[in-house]
Amino acid sequence: MQGITFQQSVRAALALIAMMGTMLGLNLTLAQAKLEPPVESRSLTIWNRPVEYRLLIQENSALKFDGEAFVKTHEGRRVNYVSLNRAFLKKEAEDLFLRFEKTGESMTGFPIPAKNQLMTLERELMISQGHVLSVGAKNSLRALQLHFEALAWNPVYRDALQGAASRQAALNRFTEKFIQIRSRAIEYHEASHLIDIAEAVETESQAFEKYTELNAFYTELAYGDNPYDVLSQGLVGLRDEMNRGGSVDYSLEKVLAILRFLRECPLYAKAFRGPMAKCCLEILARLQRRDLILAGETLYRENTGHFRLALVSMR
């Protein structure tokens, strides 16, 4: 058998090195693909306006957000993105399942505070521009938030338990349904931001920040699958504001806007008259889904109209 020459050995070594480099590059590419979240092209039509975006699904427990919207420039054009973090939502779902498991709240919701307690809370909210509530009012706010949370998710919890082979099976079922419903609302929320960003002259002012956050909240109420959850989340933000003593996503403004809607809407006028007259929070606690959808639609139209008038007056 003929021996291998030095030149052949060098060529073989170089070929091996090239092959290993190609394999390493392939492995790096595959590893990078595993790290990058999947991207899906999506579109929604909200408020008679289409919005297209790329949806990123994250599974990162280190990220302390459930969703966000942003815009990038790609090959000279603006590309919209919405990012959802399933890990954040999964933790919320598991915590809620555990609380329902421990407290056994009924499908009619957590007990509503008494009339005088709701009147006190409402009065303090009206004057709480410094984000300060008494201890009693904070307790009433917590009870009202838990009431809407139970209305939103206790039926889903009961459905998850029905026919489940085990606790883990019920938890998995509840978690997936929670993520599905909440993710849909977040998509609408973030898509609303993208519409505002596309139409805005500037996006850095506090006025725009408040405007677009209120719009996103109203959009969730009007288009989301679970408006009770949207309201519950608004009240969670309000509780956070009162504990911090400062604004968190303009939660106080969101709640006060809904109370003003109830006070001004002709559908509820009778509730404020006579010996059995109610306060706004009493009415709020009894609202049906269709009422919350109407609130979202009405308040969105008002907010966009006022903002555009303000822009015209500044010119």
PDB file of C-alpha atoms in Angstrom:
ATOM      1  CA  MET A   1       0.000   0.000   0.000  1.00  0.00           C
ATOM      2  CA  GLN A   2       1.360   3.398  -0.963  1.00  0.00           C
ATOM      3  CA  GLY A   3       2.232   5.750   1.980  1.00  0.00           C
ATOM      4  CA  ILE A   4       0.607   9.169   2.598  1.00  0.00           C
ATOM      5  CA  THR A   5       2.750  12.144   1.605  1.00  0.00           C
ATOM      6  CA  PHE A   6       3.298  15.220   3.782  1.00  0.00           C
ATOM      7  CA  GLN A   7       1.239  17.363   1.422  1.00  0.00           C
ATOM      8  CA  GLN A   8      -1.660  14.916   1.616  1.00  0.00           C
ATOM      9  CA  SER A   9      -1.466  14.970   5.417  1.00  0.00           C
ATOM     10  CA  VAL A  10      -1.630  18.765   5.440  1.00  0.00           C
ATOM     11  CA  ARG A  11      -4.602  18.787   3.059  1.00  0.00           C
ATOM     12  CA  ALA A  12      -6.409  16.194   5.195  1.00  0.00           C
ATOM     13  CA  ALA A  13      -5.739  18.209   8.355  1.00  0.00           C
ATOM     14  CA  LEU A  14      -7.005  21.402   6.733  1.00  0.00           C
ATOM     15  CA  ALA A  15     -10.128  19.622   5.502  1.00  0.00           C
ATOM     16  CA  LEU A  16     -10.771  18.289   9.013  1.00  0.00           C
ATOM     17  CA  ILE A  17     -10.341  21.759  10.501  1.00  0.00           C
ATOM     18  CA  ALA A  18     -12.747  23.222   7.913  1.00  0.00           C
ATOM     19  CA  MET A  19     -15.305  20.491   8.620  1.00  0.00           C
ATOM     20  CA  MET A  20     -15.044  21.081  12.379  1.00  0.00           C
ATOM     21  CA  GLY A  21     -15.467  24.829  11.824  1.00  0.00           C
ATOM     22  CA  THR A  22     -18.586  24.227   9.770  1.00  0.00           C
ATOM     23  CA  MET A  23     -20.016  21.912  12.434  1.00  0.00           C
ATOM     24  CA  LEU A  24     -19.176  24.420  15.171  1.00  0.00           C
ATOM     25  CA  GLY A  25     -20.851  27.190  13.221  1.00  0.00           C
ATOM     26  CA  LEU A  26     -23.916  25.008  12.740  1.00  0.00           C
ATOM     27  CA  ASN A  27     -24.025  24.204  16.456  1.00  0.00           C
ATOM     28  CA  LEU A  28     -23.736  27.896  17.325  1.00  0.00           C
ATOM     29  CA  THR A  29     -26.543  28.701  14.912  1.00  0.00           C
ATOM     30  CA  LEU A  30     -28.766  26.011  16.427  1.00  0.00           C
ATOM     31  CA  ALA A  31     -27.947  27.176  19.958  1.00  0.00           C
ATOM     32  CA  GLN A  32     -28.743  30.762  19.010  1.00  0.00           C
ATOM     33  CA  ALA A  33     -32.039  29.657  17.482  1.00  0.00           C
ATOM     34  CA  LYS A  34     -32.950  27.911  20.714  1.00  0.00           C
ATOM     35  CA  LEU A  35     -32.217  31.077  22.727  1.00  0.00           C
ATOM     36  CA  GLU A  36     -34.178  33.439  20.501  1.00  0.00           C
ATOM     37  CA  PRO A  37     -37.949  33.542  21.155  1.00  0.00           C
ATOM     38  CA  PRO A  38     -40.201  32.410  18.303  1.00  0.00           C
ATOM     39  CA  VAL A  39     -41.622  35.207  16.159  1.00  0.00           C
ATOM     40  CA  GLU A  40     -45.036  35.123  14.486  1.00  0.00           C
ATOM     41  CA  SER A  41     -46.529  37.715  12.138  1.00  0.00           C
ATOM     42  CA  ARG A  42     -49.884  38.876  13.498  1.00  0.00           C
ATOM     43  CA  SER A  43     -52.518  41.500  12.752  1.00  0.00           C
ATOM     44  CA  LEU A  44     -55.481  42.897  14.661  1.00  0.00           C
ATOM     45  CA  THR A  45     -58.187  45.372  13.774  1.00  0.00           C
ATOM     46  CA  ILE A  46     -59.145  47.589  16.698  1.00  0.00           C
ATOM     47  CA  TRP A  47     -61.187  50.784  16.614  1.00  0.00           C
ATOM     48  CA  ASN A  48     -61.572  50.219  12.845  1.00  0.00           C
ATOM     49  CA  ARG A  49     -57.809  50.455  12.375  1.00  0.00           C
ATOM     50  CA  PRO A  50     -55.611  47.523  11.335  1.00  0.00           C
ATOM     51  CA  VAL A  51     -52.288  47.040  13.098  1.00  0.00           C
ATOM     52  CA  GLU A  52     -49.644  44.554  12.019  1.00  0.00           C
ATOM     53  CA  TYR A  53     -46.872  43.362  14.295  1.00  0.00           C
ATOM     54  CA  ARG A  54     -44.469  40.543  15.032  1.00  0.00           C
ATOM     55  CA  LEU A  55     -45.370  38.569  18.133  1.00  0.00           C
ATOM     56  CA  LEU A  56     -42.514  37.331  20.332  1.00  0.00           C
ATOM     57  CA  ILE A  57     -43.305  34.619  22.882  1.00  0.00           C
ATOM     58  CA  GLN A  58     -40.895  34.735  25.832  1.00  0.00           C
ATOM     59  CA  GLU A  59     -40.427  32.064  28.509  1.00  0.00           C
ATOM     60  CA  ASN A  60     -38.189  34.006  30.865  1.00  0.00           C
ATOM     61  CA  SER A  61     -38.938  34.146  34.594  1.00  0.00           C
ATOM     62  CA  ALA A  62     -36.165  36.741  35.059  1.00  0.00           C
ATOM     63  CA  LEU A  63     -38.178  39.292  33.047  1.00  0.00           C
ATOM     64  CA  LYS A  64     -40.562  41.169  35.346  1.00  0.00           C
ATOM     65  CA  PHE A  65     -43.246  42.027  32.805  1.00  0.00           C
ATOM     66  CA  ASP A  66     -46.147  40.264  31.138  1.00  0.00           C
ATOM     67  CA  GLY A  67     -46.041  42.117  27.843  1.00  0.00           C
ATOM     68  CA  GLU A  68     -44.590  45.106  26.012  1.00  0.00           C
ATOM     69  CA  ALA A  69     -44.716  46.831  22.633  1.00  0.00           C
ATOM     70  CA  PHE A  70     -41.846  48.406  20.736  1.00  0.00           C
ATOM     71  CA  VAL A  71     -40.842  49.477  17.235  1.00  0.00           C
ATOM     72  CA  LYS A  72     -37.608  48.607  15.403  1.00  0.00           C
ATOM     73  CA  THR A  73     -36.207  49.725  12.077  1.00  0.00           C
ATOM     74  CA  HIS A  74     -35.559  46.816   9.721  1.00  0.00           C
ATOM     75  CA  GLU A  75     -34.069  47.411   6.271  1.00  0.00           C
ATOM     76  CA  GLY A  76     -35.210  51.021   6.339  1.00  0.00           C
ATOM     77  CA  ARG A  77     -38.781  50.420   7.481  1.00  0.00           C
ATOM     78  CA  ARG A  78     -40.502  50.474  10.868  1.00  0.00           C
ATOM     79  CA  VAL A  79     -41.507  47.084  12.237  1.00  0.00           C
ATOM     80  CA  ASN A  80     -43.917  46.715  15.162  1.00  0.00           C
ATOM     81  CA  TYR A  81     -43.299  44.142  17.874  1.00  0.00           C
ATOM     82  CA  VAL A  82     -45.396  42.783  20.740  1.00  0.00           C
ATOM     83  CA  SER A  83     -43.627  40.626  23.324  1.00  0.00           C
ATOM     84  CA  LEU A  84     -45.475  38.266  25.693  1.00  0.00           C
ATOM     85  CA  ASN A  85     -43.776  36.606  28.660  1.00  0.00           C
ATOM     86  CA  ARG A  86     -45.510  33.294  29.391  1.00  0.00           C
ATOM     87  CA  ALA A  87     -43.290  32.632  32.420  1.00  0.00           C
ATOM     88  CA  PHE A  88     -44.651  35.741  34.172  1.00  0.00           C
ATOM     89  CA  LEU A  89     -48.239  34.739  33.398  1.00  0.00           C
ATOM     90  CA  LYS A  90     -47.617  31.137  34.463  1.00  0.00           C
ATOM     91  CA  LYS A  91     -46.478  32.319  37.907  1.00  0.00           C
ATOM     92  CA  GLU A  92     -49.584  34.497  38.266  1.00  0.00           C
ATOM     93  CA  ALA A  93     -51.845  31.601  37.278  1.00  0.00           C
ATOM     94  CA  GLU A  94     -50.218  29.208  39.749  1.00  0.00           C
ATOM     95  CA  ASP A  95     -50.489  31.726  42.601  1.00  0.00           C
ATOM     96  CA  LEU A  96     -54.154  32.367  41.819  1.00  0.00           C
ATOM     97  CA  PHE A  97     -54.945  28.649  41.609  1.00  0.00           C
ATOM     98  CA  LEU A  98     -53.368  28.157  45.036  1.00  0.00           C
ATOM     99  CA  ARG A  99     -55.377  31.000  46.555  1.00  0.00           C
ATOM    100  CA  PHE A 100     -58.654  29.666  45.155  1.00  0.00           C
ATOM    101  CA  GLU A 101     -57.684  26.248  46.478  1.00  0.00           C
ATOM    102  CA  LYS A 102     -57.137  27.640  49.980  1.00  0.00           C
ATOM    103  CA  THR A 103     -60.068  30.069  50.222  1.00  0.00           C
ATOM    104  CA  GLY A 104     -62.721  28.288  48.147  1.00  0.00           C
ATOM    105  CA  GLU A 105     -64.338  31.531  46.970  1.00  0.00           C
ATOM    106  CA  SER A 106     -67.707  31.103  45.312  1.00  0.00           C
ATOM    107  CA  MET A 107     -68.463  31.836  41.678  1.00  0.00           C
ATOM    108  CA  THR A 108     -70.378  34.970  42.743  1.00  0.00           C
ATOM    109  CA  GLY A 109     -67.139  36.546  43.864  1.00  0.00           C
ATOM    110  CA  PHE A 110     -65.340  37.668  46.990  1.00  0.00           C
ATOM    111  CA  PRO A 111     -67.685  39.414  49.502  1.00  0.00           C
ATOM    112  CA  ILE A 112     -68.363  43.036  48.494  1.00  0.00           C
ATOM    113  CA  PRO A 113     -67.708  45.720  51.148  1.00  0.00           C
ATOM    114  CA  ALA A 114     -70.747  47.277  52.850  1.00  0.00           C
ATOM    115  CA  LYS A 115     -72.399  50.394  51.395  1.00  0.00           C
ATOM    116  CA  ASN A 116     -70.880  52.795  53.927  1.00  0.00           C
ATOM    117  CA  GLN A 117     -67.419  51.317  53.325  1.00  0.00           C
ATOM    118  CA  LEU A 118     -67.735  51.759  49.563  1.00  0.00           C
ATOM    119  CA  MET A 119     -68.955  55.344  50.023  1.00  0.00           C
ATOM    120  CA  THR A 120     -65.936  56.113  52.204  1.00  0.00           C
ATOM    121  CA  LEU A 121     -63.574  54.537  49.669  1.00  0.00           C
ATOM    122  CA  GLU A 122     -65.165  56.468  46.808  1.00  0.00           C
ATOM    123  CA  ARG A 123     -64.968  59.755  48.683  1.00  0.00           C
ATOM    124  CA  GLU A 124     -61.302  59.210  49.521  1.00  0.00           C
ATOM    125  CA  LEU A 125     -60.471  58.218  45.943  1.00  0.00           C
ATOM    126  CA  MET A 126     -61.995  61.448  44.669  1.00  0.00           C
ATOM    127  CA  ILE A 127     -59.613  63.505  46.792  1.00  0.00           C
ATOM    128  CA  SER A 128     -56.594  61.181  46.773  1.00  0.00           C
ATOM    129  CA  GLN A 129     -54.492  62.994  44.193  1.00  0.00           C
ATOM    130  CA  GLY A 130     -51.612  62.484  46.616  1.00  0.00           C
ATOM    131  CA  HIS A 131     -52.310  58.729  46.466  1.00  0.00           C
ATOM    132  CA  VAL A 132     -53.195  58.399  50.140  1.00  0.00           C
ATOM    133  CA  LEU A 133     -55.997  56.245  51.596  1.00  0.00           C
ATOM    134  CA  SER A 134     -57.017  55.426  55.144  1.00  0.00           C
ATOM    135  CA  VAL A 135     -56.486  51.871  56.409  1.00  0.00           C
ATOM    136  CA  GLY A 136     -60.214  51.163  56.176  1.00  0.00           C
ATOM    137  CA  ALA A 137     -60.408  52.431  52.606  1.00  0.00           C
ATOM    138  CA  LYS A 138     -57.392  50.317  51.628  1.00  0.00           C
ATOM    139  CA  ASN A 139     -59.121  47.235  53.046  1.00  0.00           C
ATOM    140  CA  SER A 140     -62.265  48.026  51.052  1.00  0.00           C
ATOM    141  CA  LEU A 141     -60.214  48.503  47.897  1.00  0.00           C
ATOM    142  CA  ARG A 142     -58.546  45.140  48.430  1.00  0.00           C
ATOM    143  CA  ALA A 143     -61.915  43.433  48.946  1.00  0.00           C
ATOM    144  CA  LEU A 144     -63.332  45.046  45.794  1.00  0.00           C
ATOM    145  CA  GLN A 145     -60.315  43.939  43.762  1.00  0.00           C
ATOM    146  CA  LEU A 146     -60.593  40.363  45.048  1.00  0.00           C
ATOM    147  CA  HIS A 147     -64.308  40.414  44.204  1.00  0.00           C
ATOM    148  CA  PHE A 148     -63.599  41.130  40.536  1.00  0.00           C
ATOM    149  CA  GLU A 149     -60.682  38.701  40.475  1.00  0.00           C
ATOM    150  CA  ALA A 150     -62.988  35.935  41.680  1.00  0.00           C
ATOM    151  CA  LEU A 151     -65.647  36.878  39.119  1.00  0.00           C
ATOM    152  CA  ALA A 152     -62.987  36.734  36.421  1.00  0.00           C
ATOM    153  CA  TRP A 153     -61.235  33.484  37.289  1.00  0.00           C
ATOM    154  CA  ASN A 154     -63.262  31.351  39.679  1.00  0.00           C
ATOM    155  CA  PRO A 155     -65.414  29.913  36.840  1.00  0.00           C
ATOM    156  CA  VAL A 156     -62.208  28.990  34.990  1.00  0.00           C
ATOM    157  CA  TYR A 157     -60.889  27.387  38.180  1.00  0.00           C
ATOM    158  CA  ARG A 158     -64.089  25.338  38.609  1.00  0.00           C
ATOM    159  CA  ASP A 159     -63.972  24.206  34.983  1.00  0.00           C
ATOM    160  CA  ALA A 160     -60.356  23.134  35.422  1.00  0.00           C
ATOM    161  CA  LEU A 161     -61.272  20.965  38.408  1.00  0.00           C
ATOM    162  CA  GLN A 162     -64.184  19.330  36.608  1.00  0.00           C
ATOM    163  CA  GLY A 163     -63.156  15.849  35.524  1.00  0.00           C
ATOM    164  CA  ALA A 164     -59.444  16.442  36.132  1.00  0.00           C
ATOM    165  CA  ALA A 165     -57.507  13.222  36.820  1.00  0.00           C
ATOM    166  CA  SER A 166     -55.330  14.939  39.423  1.00  0.00           C
ATOM    167  CA  ARG A 167     -54.573  18.261  41.074  1.00  0.00           C
ATOM    168  CA  GLN A 168     -51.646  18.733  38.682  1.00  0.00           C
ATOM    169  CA  ALA A 169     -53.878  18.112  35.695  1.00  0.00           C
ATOM    170  CA  ALA A 170     -56.345  20.714  36.989  1.00  0.00           C
ATOM    171  CA  LEU A 171     -53.526  23.194  37.621  1.00  0.00           C
ATOM    172  CA  ASN A 172     -52.143  22.676  34.115  1.00  0.00           C
ATOM    173  CA  ARG A 173     -55.571  23.161  32.589  1.00  0.00           C
ATOM    174  CA  PHE A 174     -56.207  26.335  34.608  1.00  0.00           C
ATOM    175  CA  THR A 175     -52.753  27.740  33.808  1.00  0.00           C
ATOM    176  CA  GLU A 176     -53.108  27.254  30.059  1.00  0.00           C
ATOM    177  CA  LYS A 177     -56.568  28.847  30.019  1.00  0.00           C
ATOM    178  CA  PHE A 178     -55.354  31.751  32.146  1.00  0.00           C
ATOM    179  CA  ILE A 179     -52.395  32.376  29.834  1.00  0.00           C
ATOM    180  CA  GLN A 180     -54.621  32.135  26.756  1.00  0.00           C
ATOM    181  CA  ILE A 181     -57.160  34.688  28.023  1.00  0.00           C
ATOM    182  CA  ARG A 182     -54.685  37.097  29.624  1.00  0.00           C
ATOM    183  CA  SER A 183     -52.327  36.958  26.603  1.00  0.00           C
ATOM    184  CA  ARG A 184     -55.157  37.922  24.281  1.00  0.00           C
ATOM    185  CA  ALA A 185     -55.966  40.983  26.405  1.00  0.00           C
ATOM    186  CA  ILE A 186     -52.290  41.949  26.522  1.00  0.00           C
ATOM    187  CA  GLU A 187     -52.063  41.733  22.730  1.00  0.00           C
ATOM    188  CA  TYR A 188     -54.936  44.196  22.432  1.00  0.00           C
ATOM    189  CA  HIS A 189     -53.331  46.426  25.074  1.00  0.00           C
ATOM    190  CA  GLU A 190     -49.981  46.522  23.279  1.00  0.00           C
ATOM    191  CA  ALA A 191     -51.543  46.846  19.807  1.00  0.00           C
ATOM    192  CA  SER A 192     -53.341  49.941  21.088  1.00  0.00           C
ATOM    193  CA  HIS A 193     -49.964  51.403  22.076  1.00  0.00           C
ATOM    194  CA  LEU A 194     -48.641  50.684  18.576  1.00  0.00           C
ATOM    195  CA  ILE A 195     -51.563  52.562  16.989  1.00  0.00           C
ATOM    196  CA  ASP A 196     -50.926  55.566  19.244  1.00  0.00           C
ATOM    197  CA  ILE A 197     -47.186  55.518  18.511  1.00  0.00           C
ATOM    198  CA  ALA A 198     -47.818  55.401  14.743  1.00  0.00           C
ATOM    199  CA  GLU A 199     -50.223  58.360  14.895  1.00  0.00           C
ATOM    200  CA  ALA A 200     -48.331  60.498  17.423  1.00  0.00           C
ATOM    201  CA  VAL A 201     -46.289  63.582  16.613  1.00  0.00           C
ATOM    202  CA  GLU A 202     -44.127  62.927  19.678  1.00  0.00           C
ATOM    203  CA  THR A 203     -44.099  60.068  22.159  1.00  0.00           C
ATOM    204  CA  GLU A 204     -41.812  61.245  24.969  1.00  0.00           C
ATOM    205  CA  SER A 205     -44.128  63.547  26.931  1.00  0.00           C
ATOM    206  CA  GLN A 206     -45.988  62.607  30.099  1.00  0.00           C
ATOM    207  CA  ALA A 207     -49.205  63.684  28.395  1.00  0.00           C
ATOM    208  CA  PHE A 208     -48.722  61.082  25.659  1.00  0.00           C
ATOM    209  CA  GLU A 209     -47.702  58.430  28.207  1.00  0.00           C
ATOM    210  CA  LYS A 210     -50.945  58.961  30.129  1.00  0.00           C
ATOM    211  CA  TYR A 211     -53.010  59.158  26.938  1.00  0.00           C
ATOM    212  CA  THR A 212     -51.750  55.892  25.472  1.00  0.00           C
ATOM    213  CA  GLU A 213     -51.912  53.986  28.769  1.00  0.00           C
ATOM    214  CA  LEU A 214     -55.558  54.968  29.273  1.00  0.00           C
ATOM    215  CA  ASN A 215     -56.310  54.026  25.658  1.00  0.00           C
ATOM    216  CA  ALA A 216     -54.723  50.602  26.159  1.00  0.00           C
ATOM    217  CA  PHE A 217     -56.804  49.994  29.300  1.00  0.00           C
ATOM    218  CA  TYR A 218     -60.030  50.982  27.538  1.00  0.00           C
ATOM    219  CA  THR A 219     -59.095  48.760  24.593  1.00  0.00           C
ATOM    220  CA  GLU A 220     -58.673  45.771  26.920  1.00  0.00           C
ATOM    221  CA  LEU A 221     -62.125  46.429  28.411  1.00  0.00           C
ATOM    222  CA  ALA A 222     -63.754  46.672  25.005  1.00  0.00           C
ATOM    223  CA  TYR A 223     -61.947  43.836  23.194  1.00  0.00           C
ATOM    224  CA  GLY A 224     -60.579  41.457  25.822  1.00  0.00           C
ATOM    225  CA  ASP A 225     -62.263  38.133  26.560  1.00  0.00           C
ATOM    226  CA  ASN A 226     -62.481  38.805  30.305  1.00  0.00           C
ATOM    227  CA  PRO A 227     -63.300  42.443  31.222  1.00  0.00           C
ATOM    228  CA  TYR A 228     -63.672  41.475  34.900  1.00  0.00           C
ATOM    229  CA  ASP A 229     -59.973  40.589  34.865  1.00  0.00           C
ATOM    230  CA  VAL A 230     -59.107  43.894  33.179  1.00  0.00           C
ATOM    231  CA  LEU A 231     -60.921  45.776  35.935  1.00  0.00           C
ATOM    232  CA  SER A 232     -59.314  43.618  38.603  1.00  0.00           C
ATOM    233  CA  GLN A 233     -55.871  44.422  37.159  1.00  0.00           C
ATOM    234  CA  GLY A 234     -56.721  48.114  37.221  1.00  0.00           C
ATOM    235  CA  LEU A 235     -57.596  47.828  40.906  1.00  0.00           C
ATOM    236  CA  VAL A 236     -54.356  45.890  41.562  1.00  0.00           C
ATOM    237  CA  GLY A 237     -52.484  48.835  40.055  1.00  0.00           C
ATOM    238  CA  LEU A 238     -54.481  51.246  42.220  1.00  0.00           C
ATOM    239  CA  ARG A 239     -53.626  49.268  45.353  1.00  0.00           C
ATOM    240  CA  ASP A 240     -49.988  49.404  44.335  1.00  0.00           C
ATOM    241  CA  GLU A 241     -50.232  53.171  43.828  1.00  0.00           C
ATOM    242  CA  MET A 242     -51.710  53.701  47.280  1.00  0.00           C
ATOM    243  CA  ASN A 243     -48.983  51.589  48.878  1.00  0.00           C
ATOM    244  CA  ARG A 244     -46.213  53.395  46.999  1.00  0.00           C
ATOM    245  CA  GLY A 245     -47.710  56.874  47.236  1.00  0.00           C
ATOM    246  CA  GLY A 246     -47.262  57.486  43.496  1.00  0.00           C
ATOM    247  CA  SER A 247     -48.592  56.642  40.050  1.00  0.00           C
ATOM    248  CA  VAL A 248     -48.402  53.124  38.589  1.00  0.00           C
ATOM    249  CA  ASP A 249     -49.632  53.139  34.978  1.00  0.00           C
ATOM    250  CA  TYR A 250     -52.148  55.874  35.854  1.00  0.00           C
ATOM    251  CA  SER A 251     -54.330  53.407  37.739  1.00  0.00           C
ATOM    252  CA  LEU A 252     -56.114  56.084  39.777  1.00  0.00           C
ATOM    253  CA  GLU A 253     -57.039  57.903  36.566  1.00  0.00           C
ATOM    254  CA  LYS A 254     -58.361  54.641  35.074  1.00  0.00           C
ATOM    255  CA  VAL A 255     -60.623  53.931  38.049  1.00  0.00           C
ATOM    256  CA  LEU A 256     -61.846  57.535  38.346  1.00  0.00           C
ATOM    257  CA  ALA A 257     -62.666  57.537  34.618  1.00  0.00           C
ATOM    258  CA  ILE A 258     -64.911  54.494  35.071  1.00  0.00           C
ATOM    259  CA  LEU A 259     -66.637  56.089  38.067  1.00  0.00           C
ATOM    260  CA  ARG A 260     -67.226  59.261  36.023  1.00  0.00           C
ATOM    261  CA  PHE A 261     -68.641  57.134  33.190  1.00  0.00           C
ATOM    262  CA  LEU A 262     -71.127  55.549  35.592  1.00  0.00           C
ATOM    263  CA  ARG A 263     -72.125  58.950  36.978  1.00  0.00           C
ATOM    264  CA  GLU A 264     -72.689  60.459  33.521  1.00  0.00           C
ATOM    265  CA  CYS A 265     -74.132  57.507  31.577  1.00  0.00           C
ATOM    266  CA  PRO A 266     -77.964  57.742  31.285  1.00  0.00           C
ATOM    267  CA  LEU A 267     -78.277  53.953  31.704  1.00  0.00           C
ATOM    268  CA  TYR A 268     -77.410  54.238  35.388  1.00  0.00           C
ATOM    269  CA  ALA A 269     -79.104  57.559  36.216  1.00  0.00           C
ATOM    270  CA  LYS A 270     -81.920  55.960  38.250  1.00  0.00           C
ATOM    271  CA  ALA A 271     -79.454  54.270  40.572  1.00  0.00           C
ATOM    272  CA  PHE A 272     -78.315  57.649  41.924  1.00  0.00           C
ATOM    273  CA  ARG A 273     -81.812  58.881  42.840  1.00  0.00           C
ATOM    274  CA  GLY A 274     -84.263  58.211  45.651  1.00  0.00           C
ATOM    275  CA  PRO A 275     -83.925  56.778  49.161  1.00  0.00           C
ATOM    276  CA  MET A 276     -82.019  53.737  47.855  1.00  0.00           C
ATOM    277  CA  ALA A 277     -79.520  55.832  45.909  1.00  0.00           C
ATOM    278  CA  LYS A 278     -76.188  54.113  45.345  1.00  0.00           C
ATOM    279  CA  CYS A 279     -72.652  55.363  45.049  1.00  0.00           C
ATOM    280  CA  CYS A 280     -70.607  54.641  41.917  1.00  0.00           C
ATOM    281  CA  LEU A 281     -68.607  51.839  43.533  1.00  0.00           C
ATOM    282  CA  GLU A 282     -71.816  50.038  44.511  1.00  0.00           C
ATOM    283  CA  ILE A 283     -72.918  50.113  40.890  1.00  0.00           C
ATOM    284  CA  LEU A 284     -69.451  49.120  39.714  1.00  0.00           C
ATOM    285  CA  ALA A 285     -69.492  46.029  41.929  1.00  0.00           C
ATOM    286  CA  ARG A 286     -72.683  44.837  40.191  1.00  0.00           C
ATOM    287  CA  LEU A 287     -71.747  45.553  36.585  1.00  0.00           C
ATOM    288  CA  GLN A 288     -72.126  42.891  33.919  1.00  0.00           C
ATOM    289  CA  ARG A 289     -69.540  42.199  31.226  1.00  0.00           C
ATOM    290  CA  ARG A 290     -71.520  44.167  28.641  1.00  0.00           C
ATOM    291  CA  ASP A 291     -71.439  47.230  30.929  1.00  0.00           C
ATOM    292  CA  LEU A 292     -67.639  47.091  31.163  1.00  0.00           C
ATOM    293  CA  ILE A 293     -67.373  46.724  27.379  1.00  0.00           C
ATOM    294  CA  LEU A 294     -69.590  49.804  26.951  1.00  0.00           C
ATOM    295  CA  ALA A 295     -67.414  51.703  29.439  1.00  0.00           C
ATOM    296  CA  GLY A 296     -64.293  50.836  27.447  1.00  0.00           C
ATOM    297  CA  GLU A 297     -65.849  51.916  24.137  1.00  0.00           C
ATOM    298  CA  THR A 298     -67.214  55.194  25.533  1.00  0.00           C
ATOM    299  CA  LEU A 299     -64.076  56.180  27.426  1.00  0.00           C
ATOM    300  CA  TYR A 300     -61.792  55.387  24.471  1.00  0.00           C
ATOM    301  CA  ARG A 301     -63.790  57.687  22.197  1.00  0.00           C
ATOM    302  CA  GLU A 302     -63.728  60.442  24.805  1.00  0.00           C
ATOM    303  CA  ASN A 303     -60.019  60.117  25.488  1.00  0.00           C
ATOM    304  CA  THR A 304     -58.962  60.172  21.832  1.00  0.00           C
ATOM    305  CA  GLY A 305     -61.285  63.082  21.137  1.00  0.00           C
ATOM    306  CA  HIS A 306     -59.968  65.166  24.042  1.00  0.00           C
ATOM    307  CA  PHE A 307     -56.343  64.465  23.150  1.00  0.00           C
ATOM    308  CA  ARG A 308     -56.810  65.502  19.523  1.00  0.00           C
ATOM    309  CA  LEU A 309     -58.590  68.711  20.592  1.00  0.00           C
ATOM    310  CA  ALA A 310     -55.684  69.468  22.927  1.00  0.00           C
ATOM    311  CA  LEU A 311     -53.192  68.991  20.073  1.00  0.00           C
ATOM    312  CA  VAL A 312     -55.196  71.302  17.791  1.00  0.00           C
ATOM    313  CA  SER A 313     -55.372  74.012  20.492  1.00  0.00           C
ATOM    314  CA  MET A 314     -51.582  73.881  20.915  1.00  0.00           C
ATOM    315  CA  ARG A 315     -50.928  74.607  17.230  1.00  0.00           C
TER     316      ARG A 315
END
